[in-house]
Amino acid sequence: MKKRKHWLRSGAALMAAGWVMLLTPAPSAFAGTTVSAPTQTTNLGGKTYYEITSVGQLEYIDEHQTSTWLSRNYLLMSNIDLSGYNWVPFGSSSISFTGTFDGGGYTISHVTINNKTFYTGFFGYILKAGTIENVGLTSVNVAGTGYVGGLVGESFGSITNAYVSGSVKSTGSNVPAGGLVGMNYGSITNAFAIGSVRGGSASNAGGLVGDNESSISNAYFTGSVSVGSGAKAGVVAYNHGSVSDSYTNVSPLSAYNVKGWSSVTGSSVQSLSNMELQSTYGSGWDFTTSATVGIPSPKTFPTNLNSVTVSGTTGAAITKGNKITYKYLENTIGTITLSDSSGHSQNVSVSPGQSTVTITNGAFQGLTLHYTDHNNNQIYANTITITGPSWGIRSGSTTPYLLGFKPSLTVNPLAPTTYGHSAAKDTLSVTSSLVDGSIGEPITMKYDIFNHSNVSVASLTSTVYATGGAQSINYPISLAGLAAGTYTLHVSAKDTYNTAVYATQQSFSIEPTLSGLSLNQGTLSSPFASGTTSYTDSVAYSVSSITVTPTVGDPGDTVKVDGNTVASGSTSGSIPLTVGSNPITVVVIAKDGTTTKTYTVDVNRAPASSNANLSGLTLSSGSLSPTFTSGTTSYAASVANSVSSITVIPTVSDNTAAVTVNGKSVTSGSASGPVALTVGSNPILVVVTAQDGTTTNTYTVDVNRAKSSNANLSGLTLSNGSLSPTFASGTTSYTASVANSVSSITVTPTVSDNTAAVTVNGKSLTSGSASGPVALTVGSNTISIVVTAQDGVTQKTYTLKVSRAVGHTVTYNGNGSTSGTVPTDSNIYANGSLARVLGNASNLTKTGYTFAGWNTKADGTGTGYATGSTLTIGTTNVMLYAQWRVDPSVSTSPSLPNVLEGTSYSQKLQASGGMSPYTFSIADGSLPNGLTLQSDGGLVGTPQQSGTFHFTVQIKGHTGTTTTKQMSLYVIPTAPTGYLKTTSTKQVVGNSGGTLTAKGNHTTATLVIVSGTFKNPLQMDITTGTVPSNLVPSGWNMVAAYGVNFDRNDTPTHPLSFTLLNAGITPQSKVYKIVNGKLIPVTATVTKGKAVITFTTDPDFVVLQPKPKPVPQATKPVTGFPAFPWAAGGLLSTLTGGLVLWWQRRKKTLE
């Protein structure tokens, strides 16, 4: 399997460390750590990664676990130490990790988690889209309730090239825990875990994975696994998936495999010593040392280089051919690096079974040996001190040379020139003077070039041999590939024994250049060449500005156009041009900011044109006279009257000139807008303005438009009637008919050409407007309409004959009226038409009579008409006469006599005037109960009510005429015909709500207990009659008197309500109580036919009514009023004089 070489940086020493760790409680955050979001990004394999370089950036993501941050890709750029931090797992079941976390081969150490929840690990929960690769977690201490893993609590994603070392613990029940992953639904490849794993009760604990539902390959675990109760295993406790090429030193490898749903292949439990041997592992493991591939080798145990020897004589120099011998373990795979104080170094890759390396890179002085294992972990370093000899001998030579001489070096100054990338400037010639007394000793000449930031950009070496005297060394250096800018040349010389000597540094510059230069107007005077710096360009006067597009030779260079920075390959801002010379400078600036090169372009702008001539001039109608020539400026043209507008097409001689037609700009060679033409002369001005803006030339065209000869009408209408035939412009004779009522008419003619004039019967009017009224006589009326064309000569006459019909009138006659006026009908009616008969709206009257309509004859023997009826007009005028009826009158003998209540009554009302028979009825007021007015005037019946009754009688004659008469009838009261009787027969104690009701003599009396309770039953005494005049106020009569009596043994302190219903009661009635023979007013609610009294004592009540009008032959009331006796008894007294006072006392228990 191929892996990146650097994917793990530690882990080799973990199994040998014995798992001894000192852990302390971690705070919730780093003290003094600067927390900031990672912003630097890099692109790997088409994906964007956020680079994590510090603890603070990792903490920021941990504190901002949103869907945004948990879906991004991250690349670890250095080892991270989380000491002192209580880590919150990345992702949860609600917001999961779905990005990629690439550890870059670095480690995260001291991960401490102490959760009381599920899904605990450095990553709590990752979904299928999540990927974790190339990362190691060391010295972890992870504890959670369930689904606990050192790297991931629960994983649906991909885990590759990852390992964990430390302690993992689950405290929950029936939940999985694993050193790497608690619950695995994804894939795990090339991974291992080292340390201790402990699960809770009834749980699954695996050294690598607690519960596997998917795949595990190329993995191992070393350490210990324990569980409260349940399953435990070295790789996976509960396997519902596949396990391949995986190993552990804890048995069993898998505690429970689901039959039919799981597999374990190429995997086994091994001893710790066997796990250190390559032969233990299957073919799926890669132990090669390819320079381009890194592998997750489990062989990360330390190598003990406990002895190093150098072949050859003791104290001799280590030179080419000498061997270094070392002792190693079987799994030694890595690199040996040799270095000394003189700068010599040699890297040697070794392989199993190899115990020596041979020096191939010169001699070493003060040798230091470094060994690094396969994972770049430095294992051993040993310094060997070598005493240098006095003599040396060059390979292939038998002559020794003395090593005690040291070289000296000088470099001649470089030529004072600027270098570039052209053929003549791209080589640096360096001349040095070298002196070394060790004749024949090889001298290494080194040439280093540093840029303006003192960064080495080129390093070259050559070997010369010392001659013992001064040696001149010429060395050419190609500058190809170096960017423009300022550089420093460092020249050094080194022999085989001494440290290098350096000559004085030399400085030189490589000029920046353009690789391209273009303009948006004109053309450079010669094709652009990087070495050519001066150019010219010519543009027309119309070009008032120009832009320049420069492209630099080196991407890091900048460029300015006329002092303004322009991006390479981009267009500069607009540069204004004046007439004549316009020099433009383009300066290229190297990356060092000081080395520059200037290019110039001189742009020449031509002067403006003064040509203001036309080369052509045409019209849309008519022809120019004379024929157009450029030098002729005045022309004439004629068009018909039908041409109401014209367009002009001017063409300028110089297309830089501008042209207007009647002051409006026109494009040369294009038509102007329409120019309206009036009849007669129409001068049109065409003005040409040269490019210089001052020279002008005016051309004049006078267009003559002829007058119109159109004398037609386009329309003719009348205010009344219709034309016959229908109007047509070519038809000149018409007729029309109107009713007799139409005494005048107006004519509205409309001309076809609005320049024409029109008259109606010789009177001018505006086209489309109505004429003045033309009077019409009965019969034929001729109207003449004359149209005169604009030319004043052409005329056309239209003739109209209007026929007005004959008419008749309707006249009204008062026929003996004594006042008022007859109605007037001003209409004129044609034969056979209908006229509406008018009413008597003007109060036409005749004394002693009533208006009864109209008739064609005065004596009423003709045809009669009621108001609003219709009358057919014949061939003559019509006269209508008013009809009158004698008013009836009513007589009695001479007025209605009084009647005693309860006695029979009959009177006959008489009427005269009008037409009999008559019908009588009551129009207003009412009769006493028992009396009826018959339709023949008979007033009959037996009155059941007393008092004065006012009413209005309506008398209607046979023809419908009516009259009214107001009348009065007085009914004398009589003694009661019976006593009041109660309607209740049940006696109960008098409680609130109890009611007693009695009726008699046209009265209903109701007694109600409003509230409270009476100890004894209540009694009610009721009397009716008339109060003597000495107690009744002047102008009043009594309606009725009533008494109420309580039992003597009960105190009347509870409120009672007494309601009287009597038709004689009116809103004007008053209620009194009798106290010591006097009437005292009582507050009561009195409405029509009803009185309601509330009281708490034993009063006697009297209801008085205003007196009616005096009744003829009435007897003066008797004076004096007896006291109301309150003992049981019968009739008390009968008063004389026709006014009788009655009362009756009855006792009844109120319930």
GROMACS .gro file of N, CA and C in nm, residues 339 366-370 380-386:
model
   39
  339SER      N    1   2.783   1.487   0.890
  339SER     CA    2   2.812   1.628   0.869
  339SER      C    3   2.932   1.667   0.954
  366GLY      N    4   3.582   1.690   1.228
  366GLY     CA    5   3.485   1.710   1.336
  366GLY      C    6   3.353   1.643   1.301
  367LEU      N    7   3.361   1.515   1.270
  367LEU     CA    8   3.246   1.442   1.218
  367LEU      C    9   3.134   1.428   1.323
  368THR      N   10   3.008   1.449   1.279
  368THR     CA   11   2.889   1.421   1.359
  368THR      C   12   2.800   1.327   1.281
  369LEU      N   13   2.756   1.218   1.345
  369LEU     CA   14   2.671   1.119   1.280
  369LEU      C   15   2.529   1.129   1.337
  370HIS      N   16   2.430   1.141   1.249
  370HIS     CA   17   2.288   1.147   1.288
  370HIS      C   18   2.216   1.031   1.224
  380TYR      N   19   1.954   0.884   1.714
  380TYR     CA   20   2.086   0.884   1.775
  380TYR      C   21   2.174   0.989   1.710
  381ALA      N   22   2.254   1.054   1.787
  381ALA     CA   23   2.351   1.150   1.735
  381ALA      C   24   2.483   1.131   1.811
  382ASN      N   25   2.593   1.122   1.740
  382ASN     CA   26   2.722   1.099   1.805
  382ASN      C   27   2.829   1.180   1.733
  383THR      N   28   2.905   1.257   1.809
  383THR     CA   29   3.012   1.338   1.749
  383THR      C   30   3.146   1.264   1.765
  384ILE      N   31   3.220   1.254   1.654
  384ILE     CA   32   3.351   1.187   1.653
  384ILE      C   33   3.458   1.291   1.623
  385THR      N   34   3.553   1.307   1.712
  385THR     CA   35   3.659   1.406   1.691
  385THR      C   36   3.773   1.343   1.611
  386ILE      N   37   3.811   1.410   1.503
  386ILE     CA   38   3.919   1.361   1.416
  386ILE      C   39   4.033   1.460   1.420
   0.00000   0.00000   0.00000
